[in-house]
Coordinates of C-alpha atoms in Angstrom, one line a residue:
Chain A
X267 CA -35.8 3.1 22.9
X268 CA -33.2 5.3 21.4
X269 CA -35.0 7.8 19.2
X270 CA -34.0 7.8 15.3
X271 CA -32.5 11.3 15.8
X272 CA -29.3 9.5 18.7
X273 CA -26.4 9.1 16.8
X274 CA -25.4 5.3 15.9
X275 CA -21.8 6.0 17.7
X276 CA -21.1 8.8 20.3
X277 CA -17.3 8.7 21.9
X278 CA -16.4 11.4 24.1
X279 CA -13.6 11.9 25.8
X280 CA -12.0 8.0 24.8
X281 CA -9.1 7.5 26.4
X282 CA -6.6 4.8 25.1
X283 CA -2.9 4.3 27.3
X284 CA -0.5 1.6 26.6
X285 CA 1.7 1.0 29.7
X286 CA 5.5 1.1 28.7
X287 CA 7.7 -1.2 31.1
X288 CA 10.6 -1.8 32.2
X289 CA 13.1 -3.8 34.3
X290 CA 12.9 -7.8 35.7
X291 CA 9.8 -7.3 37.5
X292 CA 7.8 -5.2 34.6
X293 CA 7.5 -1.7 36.3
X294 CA 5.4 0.5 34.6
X295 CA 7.7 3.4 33.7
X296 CA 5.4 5.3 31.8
X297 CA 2.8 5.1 28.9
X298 CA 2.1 5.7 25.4
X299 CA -1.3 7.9 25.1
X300 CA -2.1 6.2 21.7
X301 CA -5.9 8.1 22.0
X302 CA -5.6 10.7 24.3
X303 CA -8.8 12.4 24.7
X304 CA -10.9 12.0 21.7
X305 CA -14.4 13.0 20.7
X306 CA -16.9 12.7 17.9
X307 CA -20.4 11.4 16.9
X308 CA -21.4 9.0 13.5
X309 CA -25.0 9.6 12.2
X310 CA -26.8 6.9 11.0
X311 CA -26.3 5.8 7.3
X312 CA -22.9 8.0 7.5
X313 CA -19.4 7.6 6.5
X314 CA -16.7 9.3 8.7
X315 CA -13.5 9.3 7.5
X316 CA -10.2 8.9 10.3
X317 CA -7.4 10.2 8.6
X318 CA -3.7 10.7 10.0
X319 CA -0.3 9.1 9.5
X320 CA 0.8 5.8 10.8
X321 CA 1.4 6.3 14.9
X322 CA -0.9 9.0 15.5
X323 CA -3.9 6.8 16.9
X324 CA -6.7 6.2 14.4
X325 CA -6.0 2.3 14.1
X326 CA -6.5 2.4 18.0
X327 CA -9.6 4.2 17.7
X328 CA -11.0 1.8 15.3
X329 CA -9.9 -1.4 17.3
X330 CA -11.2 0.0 20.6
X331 CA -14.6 0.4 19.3
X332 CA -15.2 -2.8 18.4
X333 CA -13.2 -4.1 22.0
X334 CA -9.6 -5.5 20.3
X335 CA -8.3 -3.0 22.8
X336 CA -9.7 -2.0 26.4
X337 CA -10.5 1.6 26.8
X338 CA -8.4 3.8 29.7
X339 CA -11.3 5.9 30.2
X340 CA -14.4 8.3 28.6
X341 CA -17.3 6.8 26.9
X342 CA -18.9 5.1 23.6
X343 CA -22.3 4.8 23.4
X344 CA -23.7 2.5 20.8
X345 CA -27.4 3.6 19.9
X346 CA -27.6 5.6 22.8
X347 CA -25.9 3.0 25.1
X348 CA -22.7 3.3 27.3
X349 CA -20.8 0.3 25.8
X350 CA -17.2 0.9 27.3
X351 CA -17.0 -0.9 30.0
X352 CA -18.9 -4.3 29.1
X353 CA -18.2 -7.4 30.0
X354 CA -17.1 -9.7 26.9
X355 CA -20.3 -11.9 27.6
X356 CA -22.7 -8.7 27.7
X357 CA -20.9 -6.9 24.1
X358 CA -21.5 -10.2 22.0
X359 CA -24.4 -8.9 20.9
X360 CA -22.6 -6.0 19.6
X361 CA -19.8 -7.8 18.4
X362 CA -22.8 -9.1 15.5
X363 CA -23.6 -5.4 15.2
X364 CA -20.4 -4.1 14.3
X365 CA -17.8 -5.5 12.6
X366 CA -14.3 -4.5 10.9
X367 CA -12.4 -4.8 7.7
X368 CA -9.2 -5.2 7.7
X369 CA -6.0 -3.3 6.0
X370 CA -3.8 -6.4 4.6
X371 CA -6.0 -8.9 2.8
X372 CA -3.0 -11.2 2.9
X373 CA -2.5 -12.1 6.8
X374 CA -6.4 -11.6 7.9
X375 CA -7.7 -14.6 5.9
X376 CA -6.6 -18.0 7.4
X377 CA -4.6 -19.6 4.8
X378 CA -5.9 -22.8 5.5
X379 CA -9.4 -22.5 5.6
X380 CA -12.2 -22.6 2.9
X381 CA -13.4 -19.5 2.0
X382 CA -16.7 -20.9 2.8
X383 CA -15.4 -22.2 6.6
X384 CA -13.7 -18.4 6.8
X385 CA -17.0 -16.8 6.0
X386 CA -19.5 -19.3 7.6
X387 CA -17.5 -19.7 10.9
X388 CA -19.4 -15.6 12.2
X389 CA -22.7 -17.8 11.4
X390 CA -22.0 -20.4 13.4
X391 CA -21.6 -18.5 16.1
X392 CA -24.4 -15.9 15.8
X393 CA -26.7 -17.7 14.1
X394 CA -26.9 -21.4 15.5
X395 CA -30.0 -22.4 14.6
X396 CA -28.5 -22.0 10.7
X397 CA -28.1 -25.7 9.1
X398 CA -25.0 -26.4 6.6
X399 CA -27.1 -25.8 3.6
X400 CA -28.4 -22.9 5.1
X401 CA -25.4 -21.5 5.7
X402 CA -23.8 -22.3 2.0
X403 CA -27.0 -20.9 0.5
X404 CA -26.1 -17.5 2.7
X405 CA -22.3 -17.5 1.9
X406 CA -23.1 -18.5 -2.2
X407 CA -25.7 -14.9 -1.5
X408 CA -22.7 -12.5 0.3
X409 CA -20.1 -13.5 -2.4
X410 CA -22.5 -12.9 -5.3
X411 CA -22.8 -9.0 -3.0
X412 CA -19.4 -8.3 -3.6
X413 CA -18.8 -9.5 -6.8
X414 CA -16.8 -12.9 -6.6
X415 CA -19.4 -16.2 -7.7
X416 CA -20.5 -19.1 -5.2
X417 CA -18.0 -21.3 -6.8
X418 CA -15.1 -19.7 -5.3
X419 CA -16.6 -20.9 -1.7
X420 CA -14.6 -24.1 -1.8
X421 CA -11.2 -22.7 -2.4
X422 CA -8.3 -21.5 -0.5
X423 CA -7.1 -17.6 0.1
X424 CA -3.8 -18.1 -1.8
X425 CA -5.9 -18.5 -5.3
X426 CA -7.0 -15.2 -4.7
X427 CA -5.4 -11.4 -5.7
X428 CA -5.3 -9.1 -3.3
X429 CA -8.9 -7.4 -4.5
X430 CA -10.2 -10.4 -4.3
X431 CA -9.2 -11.2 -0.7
X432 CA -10.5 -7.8 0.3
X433 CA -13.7 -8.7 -1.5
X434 CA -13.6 -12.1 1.1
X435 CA -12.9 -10.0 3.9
X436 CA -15.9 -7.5 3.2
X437 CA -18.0 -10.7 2.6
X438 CA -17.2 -11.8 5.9
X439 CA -17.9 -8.7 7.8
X440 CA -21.5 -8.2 6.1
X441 CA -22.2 -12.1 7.2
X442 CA -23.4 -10.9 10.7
X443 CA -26.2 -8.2 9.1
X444 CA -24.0 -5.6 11.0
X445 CA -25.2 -1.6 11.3
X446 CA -21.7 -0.8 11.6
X447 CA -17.8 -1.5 10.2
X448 CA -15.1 -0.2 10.8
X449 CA -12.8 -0.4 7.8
X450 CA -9.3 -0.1 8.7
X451 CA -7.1 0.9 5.8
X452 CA -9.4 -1.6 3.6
X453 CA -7.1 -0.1 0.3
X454 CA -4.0 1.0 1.8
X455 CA -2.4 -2.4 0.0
X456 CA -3.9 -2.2 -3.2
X457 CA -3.1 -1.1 -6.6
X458 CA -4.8 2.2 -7.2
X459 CA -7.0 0.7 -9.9
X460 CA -8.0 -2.0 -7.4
X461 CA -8.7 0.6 -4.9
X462 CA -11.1 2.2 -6.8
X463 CA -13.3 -1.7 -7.3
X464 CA -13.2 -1.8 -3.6
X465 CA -14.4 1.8 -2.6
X466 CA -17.1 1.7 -5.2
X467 CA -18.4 -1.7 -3.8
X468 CA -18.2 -0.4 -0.1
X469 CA -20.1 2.6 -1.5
X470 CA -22.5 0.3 -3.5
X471 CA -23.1 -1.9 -0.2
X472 CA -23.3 0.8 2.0
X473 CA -26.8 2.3 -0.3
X474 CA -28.0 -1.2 -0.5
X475 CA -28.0 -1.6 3.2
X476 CA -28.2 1.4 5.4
X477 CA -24.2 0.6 6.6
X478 CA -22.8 3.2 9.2
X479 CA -18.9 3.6 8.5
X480 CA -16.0 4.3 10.2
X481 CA -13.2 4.8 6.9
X482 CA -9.5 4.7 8.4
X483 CA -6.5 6.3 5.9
X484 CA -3.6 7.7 5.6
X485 CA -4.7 9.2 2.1
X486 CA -6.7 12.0 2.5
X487 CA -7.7 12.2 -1.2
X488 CA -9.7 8.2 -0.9
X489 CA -11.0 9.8 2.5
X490 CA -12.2 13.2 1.1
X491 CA -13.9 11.1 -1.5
X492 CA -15.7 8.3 0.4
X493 CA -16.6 10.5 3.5
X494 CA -19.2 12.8 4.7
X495 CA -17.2 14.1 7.5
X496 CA -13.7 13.8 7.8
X497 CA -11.8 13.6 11.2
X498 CA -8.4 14.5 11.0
X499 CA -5.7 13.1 14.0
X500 CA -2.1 13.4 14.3
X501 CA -0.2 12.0 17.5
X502 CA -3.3 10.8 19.9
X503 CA -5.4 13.7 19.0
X504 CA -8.2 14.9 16.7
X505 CA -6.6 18.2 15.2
X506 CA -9.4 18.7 12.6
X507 CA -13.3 17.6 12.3
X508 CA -15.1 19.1 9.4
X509 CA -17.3 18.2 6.1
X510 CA -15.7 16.6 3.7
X511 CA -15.8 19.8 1.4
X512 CA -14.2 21.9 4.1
X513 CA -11.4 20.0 4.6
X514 CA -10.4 19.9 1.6
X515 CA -11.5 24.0 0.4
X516 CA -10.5 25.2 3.6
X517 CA -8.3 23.3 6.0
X518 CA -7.7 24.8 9.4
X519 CA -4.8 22.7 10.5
X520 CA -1.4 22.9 9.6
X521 CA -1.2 19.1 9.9
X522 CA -3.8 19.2 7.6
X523 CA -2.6 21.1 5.0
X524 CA 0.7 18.9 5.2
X525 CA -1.6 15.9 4.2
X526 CA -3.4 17.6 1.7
X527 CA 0.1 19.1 0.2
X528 CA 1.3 14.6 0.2
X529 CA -1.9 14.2 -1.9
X530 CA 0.3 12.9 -5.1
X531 CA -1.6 15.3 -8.2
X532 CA -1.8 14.5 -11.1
Chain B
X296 CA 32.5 0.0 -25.0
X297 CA 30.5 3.2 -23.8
X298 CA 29.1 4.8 -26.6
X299 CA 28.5 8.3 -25.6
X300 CA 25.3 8.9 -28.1
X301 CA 23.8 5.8 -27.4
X302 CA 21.2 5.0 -24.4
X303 CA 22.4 4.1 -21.3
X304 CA 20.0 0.9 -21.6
X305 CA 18.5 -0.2 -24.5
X306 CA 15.6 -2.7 -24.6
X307 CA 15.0 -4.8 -27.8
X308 CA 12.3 -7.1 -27.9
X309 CA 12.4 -9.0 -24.9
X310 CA 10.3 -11.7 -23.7
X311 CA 10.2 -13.6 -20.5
X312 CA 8.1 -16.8 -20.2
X313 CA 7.4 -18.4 -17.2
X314 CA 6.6 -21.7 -17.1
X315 CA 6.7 -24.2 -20.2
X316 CA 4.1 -26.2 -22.2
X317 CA 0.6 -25.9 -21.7
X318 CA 1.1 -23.6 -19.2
X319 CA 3.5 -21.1 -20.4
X320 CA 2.6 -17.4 -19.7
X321 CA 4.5 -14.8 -21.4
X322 CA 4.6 -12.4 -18.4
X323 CA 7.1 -9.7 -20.5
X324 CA 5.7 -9.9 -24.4
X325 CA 8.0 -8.4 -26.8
X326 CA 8.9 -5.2 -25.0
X327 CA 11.2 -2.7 -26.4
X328 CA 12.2 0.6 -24.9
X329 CA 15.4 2.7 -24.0
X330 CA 16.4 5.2 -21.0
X331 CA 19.3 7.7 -21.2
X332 CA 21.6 8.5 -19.4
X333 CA 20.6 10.8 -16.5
X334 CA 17.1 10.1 -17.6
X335 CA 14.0 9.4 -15.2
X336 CA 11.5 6.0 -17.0
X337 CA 8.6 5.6 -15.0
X338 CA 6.7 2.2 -16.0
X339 CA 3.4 2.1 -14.8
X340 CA 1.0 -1.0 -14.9
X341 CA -1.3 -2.8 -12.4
X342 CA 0.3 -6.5 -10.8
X343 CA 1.3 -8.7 -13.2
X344 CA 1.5 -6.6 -16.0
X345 CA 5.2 -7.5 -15.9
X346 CA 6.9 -4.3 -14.5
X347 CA 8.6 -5.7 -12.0
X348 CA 9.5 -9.1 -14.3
X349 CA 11.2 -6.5 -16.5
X350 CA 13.2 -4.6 -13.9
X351 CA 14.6 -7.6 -12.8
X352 CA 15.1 -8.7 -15.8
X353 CA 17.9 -6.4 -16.6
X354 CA 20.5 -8.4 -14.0
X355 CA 19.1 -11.3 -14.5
X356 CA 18.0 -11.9 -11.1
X357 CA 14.9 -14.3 -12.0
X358 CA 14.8 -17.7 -10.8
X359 CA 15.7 -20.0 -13.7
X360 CA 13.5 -22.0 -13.8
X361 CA 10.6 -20.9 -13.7
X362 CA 11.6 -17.9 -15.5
X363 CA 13.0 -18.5 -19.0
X364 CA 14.3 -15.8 -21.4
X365 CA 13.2 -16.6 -24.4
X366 CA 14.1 -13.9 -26.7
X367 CA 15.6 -10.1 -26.9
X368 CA 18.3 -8.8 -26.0
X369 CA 19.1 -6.0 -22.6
X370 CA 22.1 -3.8 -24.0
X371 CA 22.9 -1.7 -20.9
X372 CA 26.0 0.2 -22.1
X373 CA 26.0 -1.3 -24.8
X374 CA 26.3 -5.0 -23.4
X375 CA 24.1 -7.3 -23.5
X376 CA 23.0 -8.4 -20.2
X377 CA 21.1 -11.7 -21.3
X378 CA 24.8 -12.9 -22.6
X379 CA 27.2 -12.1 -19.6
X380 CA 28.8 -14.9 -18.2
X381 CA 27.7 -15.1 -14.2
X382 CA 31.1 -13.2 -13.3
X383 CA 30.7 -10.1 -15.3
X384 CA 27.1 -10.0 -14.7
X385 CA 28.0 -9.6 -10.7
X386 CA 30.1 -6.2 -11.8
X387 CA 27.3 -4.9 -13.3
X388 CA 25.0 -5.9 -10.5
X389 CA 25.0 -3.2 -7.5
X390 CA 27.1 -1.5 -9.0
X391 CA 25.8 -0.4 -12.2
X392 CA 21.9 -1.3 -11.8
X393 CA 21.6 -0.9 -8.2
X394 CA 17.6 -2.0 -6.9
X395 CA 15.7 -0.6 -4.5
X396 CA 12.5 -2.5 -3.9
X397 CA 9.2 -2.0 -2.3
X398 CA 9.5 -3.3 1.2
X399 CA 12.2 -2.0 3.2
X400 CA 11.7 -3.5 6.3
X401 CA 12.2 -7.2 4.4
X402 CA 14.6 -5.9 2.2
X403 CA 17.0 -4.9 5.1
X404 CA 18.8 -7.5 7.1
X405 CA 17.5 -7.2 10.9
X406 CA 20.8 -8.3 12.4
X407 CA 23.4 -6.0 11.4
X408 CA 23.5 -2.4 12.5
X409 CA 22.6 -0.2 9.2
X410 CA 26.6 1.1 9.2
X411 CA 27.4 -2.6 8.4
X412 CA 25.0 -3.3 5.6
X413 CA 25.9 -0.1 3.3
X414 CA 29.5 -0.6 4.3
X415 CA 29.7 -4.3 2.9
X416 CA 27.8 -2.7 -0.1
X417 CA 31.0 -0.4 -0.7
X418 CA 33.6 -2.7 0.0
X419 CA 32.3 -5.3 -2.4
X420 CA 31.6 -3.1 -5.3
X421 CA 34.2 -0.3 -4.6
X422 CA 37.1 -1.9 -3.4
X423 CA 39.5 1.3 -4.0
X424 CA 37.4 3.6 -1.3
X425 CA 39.7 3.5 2.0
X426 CA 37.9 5.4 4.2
X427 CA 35.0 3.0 4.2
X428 CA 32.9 5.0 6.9
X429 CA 33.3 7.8 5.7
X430 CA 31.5 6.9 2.3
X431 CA 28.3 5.4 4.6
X432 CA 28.5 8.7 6.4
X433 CA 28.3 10.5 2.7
X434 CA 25.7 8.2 1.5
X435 CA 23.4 8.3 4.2
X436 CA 23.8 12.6 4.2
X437 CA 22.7 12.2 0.9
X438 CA 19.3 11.0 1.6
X439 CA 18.6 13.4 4.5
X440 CA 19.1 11.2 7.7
X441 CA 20.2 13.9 10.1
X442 CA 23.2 13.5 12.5
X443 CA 24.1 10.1 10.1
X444 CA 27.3 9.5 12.1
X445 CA 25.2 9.0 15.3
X446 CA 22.6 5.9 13.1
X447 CA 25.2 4.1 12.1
X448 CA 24.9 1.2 15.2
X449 CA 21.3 1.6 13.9
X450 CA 19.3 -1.4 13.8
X451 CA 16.9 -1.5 11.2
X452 CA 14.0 -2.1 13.5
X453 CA 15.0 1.1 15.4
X454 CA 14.0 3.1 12.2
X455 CA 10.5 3.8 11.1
X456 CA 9.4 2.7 7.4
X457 CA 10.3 5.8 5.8
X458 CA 13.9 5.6 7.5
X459 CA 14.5 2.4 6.5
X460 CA 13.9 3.2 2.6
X461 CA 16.3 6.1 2.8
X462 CA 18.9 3.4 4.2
X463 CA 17.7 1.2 1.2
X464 CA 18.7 4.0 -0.7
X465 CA 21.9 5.3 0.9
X466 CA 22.9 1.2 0.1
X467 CA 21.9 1.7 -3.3
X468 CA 23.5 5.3 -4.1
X469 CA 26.7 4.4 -2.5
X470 CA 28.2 2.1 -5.2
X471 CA 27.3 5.3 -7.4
X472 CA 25.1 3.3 -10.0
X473 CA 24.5 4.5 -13.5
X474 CA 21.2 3.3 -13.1
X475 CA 18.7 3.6 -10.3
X476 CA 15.6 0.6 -10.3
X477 CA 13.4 1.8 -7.9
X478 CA 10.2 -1.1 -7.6
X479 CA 7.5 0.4 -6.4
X480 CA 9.6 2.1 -3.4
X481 CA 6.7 4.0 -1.8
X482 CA 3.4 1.7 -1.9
X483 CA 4.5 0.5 1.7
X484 CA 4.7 3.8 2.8
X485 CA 2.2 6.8 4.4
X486 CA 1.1 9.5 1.6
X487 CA 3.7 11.9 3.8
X488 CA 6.5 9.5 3.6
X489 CA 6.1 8.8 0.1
X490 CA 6.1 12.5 -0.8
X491 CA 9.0 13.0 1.0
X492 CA 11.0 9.9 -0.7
X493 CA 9.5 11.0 -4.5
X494 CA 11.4 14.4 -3.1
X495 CA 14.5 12.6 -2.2
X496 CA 14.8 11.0 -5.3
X497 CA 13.9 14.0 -7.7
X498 CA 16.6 15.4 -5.7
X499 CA 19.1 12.4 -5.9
X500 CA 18.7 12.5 -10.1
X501 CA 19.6 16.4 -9.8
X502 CA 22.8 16.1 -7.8
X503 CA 24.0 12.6 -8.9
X504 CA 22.7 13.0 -12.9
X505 CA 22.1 9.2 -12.6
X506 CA 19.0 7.5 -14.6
X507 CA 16.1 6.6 -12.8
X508 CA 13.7 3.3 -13.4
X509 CA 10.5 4.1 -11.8
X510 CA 8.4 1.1 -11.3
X511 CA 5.2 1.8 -10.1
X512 CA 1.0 1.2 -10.3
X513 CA 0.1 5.0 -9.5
X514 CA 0.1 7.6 -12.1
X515 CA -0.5 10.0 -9.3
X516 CA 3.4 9.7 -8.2
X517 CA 5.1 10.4 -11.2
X518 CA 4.0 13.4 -12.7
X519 CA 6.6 15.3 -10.6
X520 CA 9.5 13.3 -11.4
X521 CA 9.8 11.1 -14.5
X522 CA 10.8 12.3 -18.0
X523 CA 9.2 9.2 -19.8
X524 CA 6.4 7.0 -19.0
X525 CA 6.3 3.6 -20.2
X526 CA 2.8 1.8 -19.8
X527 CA 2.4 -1.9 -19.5
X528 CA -0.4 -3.8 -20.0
X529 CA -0.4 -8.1 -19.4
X530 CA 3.1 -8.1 -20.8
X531 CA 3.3 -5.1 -23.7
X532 CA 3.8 -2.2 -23.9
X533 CA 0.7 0.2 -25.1
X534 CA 2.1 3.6 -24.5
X535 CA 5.6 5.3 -24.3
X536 CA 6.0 8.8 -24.1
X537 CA 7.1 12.0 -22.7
X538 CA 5.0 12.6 -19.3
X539 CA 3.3 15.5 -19.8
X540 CA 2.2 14.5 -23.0
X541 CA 0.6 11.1 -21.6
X542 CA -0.8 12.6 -18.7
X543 CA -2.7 15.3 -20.8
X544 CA -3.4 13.2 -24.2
X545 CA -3.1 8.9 -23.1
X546 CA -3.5 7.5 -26.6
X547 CA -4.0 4.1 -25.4
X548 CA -7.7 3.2 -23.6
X549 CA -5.5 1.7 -20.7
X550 CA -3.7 4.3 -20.1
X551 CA -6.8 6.4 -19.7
X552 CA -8.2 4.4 -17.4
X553 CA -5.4 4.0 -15.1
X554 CA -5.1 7.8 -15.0
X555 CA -8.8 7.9 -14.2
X556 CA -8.7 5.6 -11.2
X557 CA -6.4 7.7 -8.9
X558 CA -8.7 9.5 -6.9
X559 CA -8.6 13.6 -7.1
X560 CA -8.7 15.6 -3.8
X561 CA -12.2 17.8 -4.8
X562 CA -13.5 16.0 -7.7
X563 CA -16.8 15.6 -6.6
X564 CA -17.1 12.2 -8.9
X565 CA -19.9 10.1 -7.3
X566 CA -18.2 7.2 -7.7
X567 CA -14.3 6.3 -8.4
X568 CA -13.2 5.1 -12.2
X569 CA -12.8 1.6 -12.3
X570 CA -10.7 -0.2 -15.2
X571 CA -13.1 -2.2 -17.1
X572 CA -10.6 -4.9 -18.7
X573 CA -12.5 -6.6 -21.1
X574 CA -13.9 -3.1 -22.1
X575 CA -9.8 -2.4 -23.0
X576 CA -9.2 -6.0 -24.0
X577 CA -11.9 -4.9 -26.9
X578 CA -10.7 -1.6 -27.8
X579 CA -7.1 -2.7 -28.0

């Protein structure tokens, strides 16, 4: 058994290449090293922060951990073990272990689903044995966690605001009991006021339940404040990995410094 | 006609109701404010405070219904807007109060080359330019596209976000406006990006001395740019001032707390500042 002391996610070395292609019969011409060589650990109960601008890679990252894209090469280990290469039917079981929030709370919910059928549809699959009322009781319990009521299970996305939808999506993801999420730009579309709501609750959730987290941004001032350790990437490639508190006192980078330097002040 | 004292836009209690009945809701509630001329107004409130009801408000470009101006009056220039018949209201439009809104990728059209789209711009509210490419080469120099006489066959989805607002803007500057509405024109973009289009448009109001209408829900974006800031809170107004002065001293709870919500770079808080509304609703 992995020992309390292995990391919860160790990637060295991850590879990701899209093939660019050309002509009638698809040549590959070339590729586009979206992660090119890439390395870092997440401890237990910790938040990492993935910062960098849109195109240098860190949405990539985030989807190849949790398999929406196939690695090119290195490794992940989940809990100590080499997840990379699994088949789809052998990383289910991680698929309940970690799960991801997404950036636009307006196209991830289906529009014409229940809120209930959006959030109940993960139990169905990973926990069968769940009966309907079972399964309402559990949804009525995950919205009360993140602050909407168990009356809003029977309506529709399109009666919600845009906090609200993120609210669904984090309902969804914790559904599943994961370890692990990967939140991808969960505030990028929000109104600063609502940003703050939604960072609280993530930091709120993440006391009440031991949650590991992986925080993708492009602002380094949400990231500074939500994470322990901050990873900073620009064009396939992390340029900077330090403590919160470092980055921000004493950045090393000069990519860095140009993100710190957007930081709007007030 | 122009009266050279007076404000370049001048606000007097409008309201904007949408809907009727039962189910009216007054989404702008007796607002009244002015800009001057080569002044920069930032309004700042969360969604649906009625920001961006008001900016578009000033050329009436609401659907009517559901939108219904019920009261007030818009003098821009001394003219009410609210009264102009449908032709003089499409002089001032674009050519006076040119808009530049929050998603550029939607707001461009994807099947015309980016030359096309500013020149039709020109041509329609400038007919006396003769040299029409010329003026799209000017424009787009303005807002710091590099070698602009090699992006005009441009395609819009050949440009990254950022790229794409500086064309928005090129379109907009172009018919030389009086009065700039920008709606929210960064929220869509990267924090680099944004900086570098809150530069642009510092710079812009420095070369062109146009006025500037700043619509947006971050206090953290305006400090370096606007003169005024206008806060809106579900339809009023609760605080108008010079921005220093509301940054340092907010009178209004509101205000407060939407200055308190944008997240510092070292503040060590524990947790972020939320807006409590029915805390504000209290105090109000």
């Amino acid at each position: 058994m992995p020992s309390t002391t292995t990391p919860l996610l160790q990637v060295e070395n991850l590879k990701v290449h899209f093939p660019i292609t050309a002509g009638l019969l698809q040549r590959r011409v070339g590729e586009v090293k979206a992660v090119d060589d890439v390395s870092f650990t997440i401890e237990r109960g910790t938040t990492v922060g993935l910062v960098g601008e849109s195109g240098s890679g860190k949405t990539t990252i985030g989807r190849a951990l949790i398999r929406l894209v196939n690695p090119t090469g290195g490794t992940i280990r989940y809990n100590g073990k080499d997840i990379t290469f699994l088949r789809e039917s052998q990383f289910r079981p991680y698929r309940k272990k970690i799960q991801i929030i997404f950036q636009d709370p307006y196209n991830s919910l289906n529009p014409r689903l229940t809120i209930f059928k959006i959030i109940s549809e993960a139990l169905e699959i990973h926990f069968p044995a769940m009966g309907l009322e079972q399964r309402r009781a559990r949804v009525a319990e995950l919205l009360g966690k993140v602050g909407l009521k168990p009356e809003h299970m029977d309506r529709y996305p399109h009666e919600f605001s845009g906090g609200q939808r993120q609210r669904i999506g984090i309902a969804r993801a914790l559904a599943v009991e994961p370890e692990f999420i990967v939140c991808d730009e969960p505030v990028s579309a929000l109104d600063v006021s609502v940003q703050a709501q939604i960072v609280n609750l993530l930091q709120d959730l993440q006391e009440e339940l031991g949650l590991t987290y992986l925080f993708i941004a492009h602002d380094l001032a949400v990231v500074e404040h939500i994470s322990d350790f901050v990873l900073v990437m620009n064009q396939g490639k992390i340029v900077e990995a330090a403590t919160a508190d470092a980055i921000y006192q004493n950045p090393q980078d000069p990519y860095t410094k140009r993100l710190l330097d957007a930081v709007p002040k007030i | 006609m122009t009266s050279v004292s007076g404000p370049l836009l001048k606000v007097n209690n409008l309201q904007v109701d949408f809907g009727s009945g039962d189910t009216v809701t007054h989404a702008v509630n007796d607002i009244s404010f002015q800009i001057r001329d080569g002044e920069t107004v930032a309004i700042v409130g969360e969604s649906g405070s009625g920001k961006s009801v008001t900016a578009l408000s000033l050329t009436r470009l609401l659907p009517t219904p559901p939108a219904h101006y019920v009261g007030g009056e818009i003098l821009f220039n001394g003219r009410n807007t609210l009264a102009l018949s449908e032709n003089d209201l499409r002089k001032v439009r674009g050519k006076q109060i040119a808009y530049i809104f929050q998603e550029p990728g939607t707001s461009l059209n994807p099947v015309f080359t980016i030359e096309y789209q500013i020149a039709e711009a020109v041509q329609l509210h400038r007919p006396e330019v003769t040299d029409v490419r010329a003026e799209v080469i000017r424009a787009l120099d303005l807002v710091g596209i590099r070698n602009p006489a090699q992006r005009l066959g441009d395609y819009p989805y050949q440009l990254s976000g950022g790229m794409q607002q500086r064309v928005m803007i090129a379109m907009a500057l172009a018919c030389q406006p009086k009065l700039l509405v920008a709606d929210e024109p960064t929220t869509a973009l990267d924090v680099t990006i944004q900086k570098q289009i809150m530069d642009l448009l510092r710079d812009i109001k420095v070369k062109t001395g146009m006025s500037i209408m700043l619509i947006t829900h971050n206090f953290g974006i305006i400090a370096d740019i606007a003169d005024r800031v206008v806060v809106m809170f579900r339809g009023k107004i609760v605080e108008d001032g010079p921005t220093g002065e509301v940054l340092r001293h907010p009178k209004h709870p509101y205000t407060r707390a939407l200055i308190d919500c944008v997240p510092k770079l070292g503040a060590k808080q524990r947790r972020l500042r939320a807006i409590d509304h029915a805390e504000i609703e209290a105090s109000a």
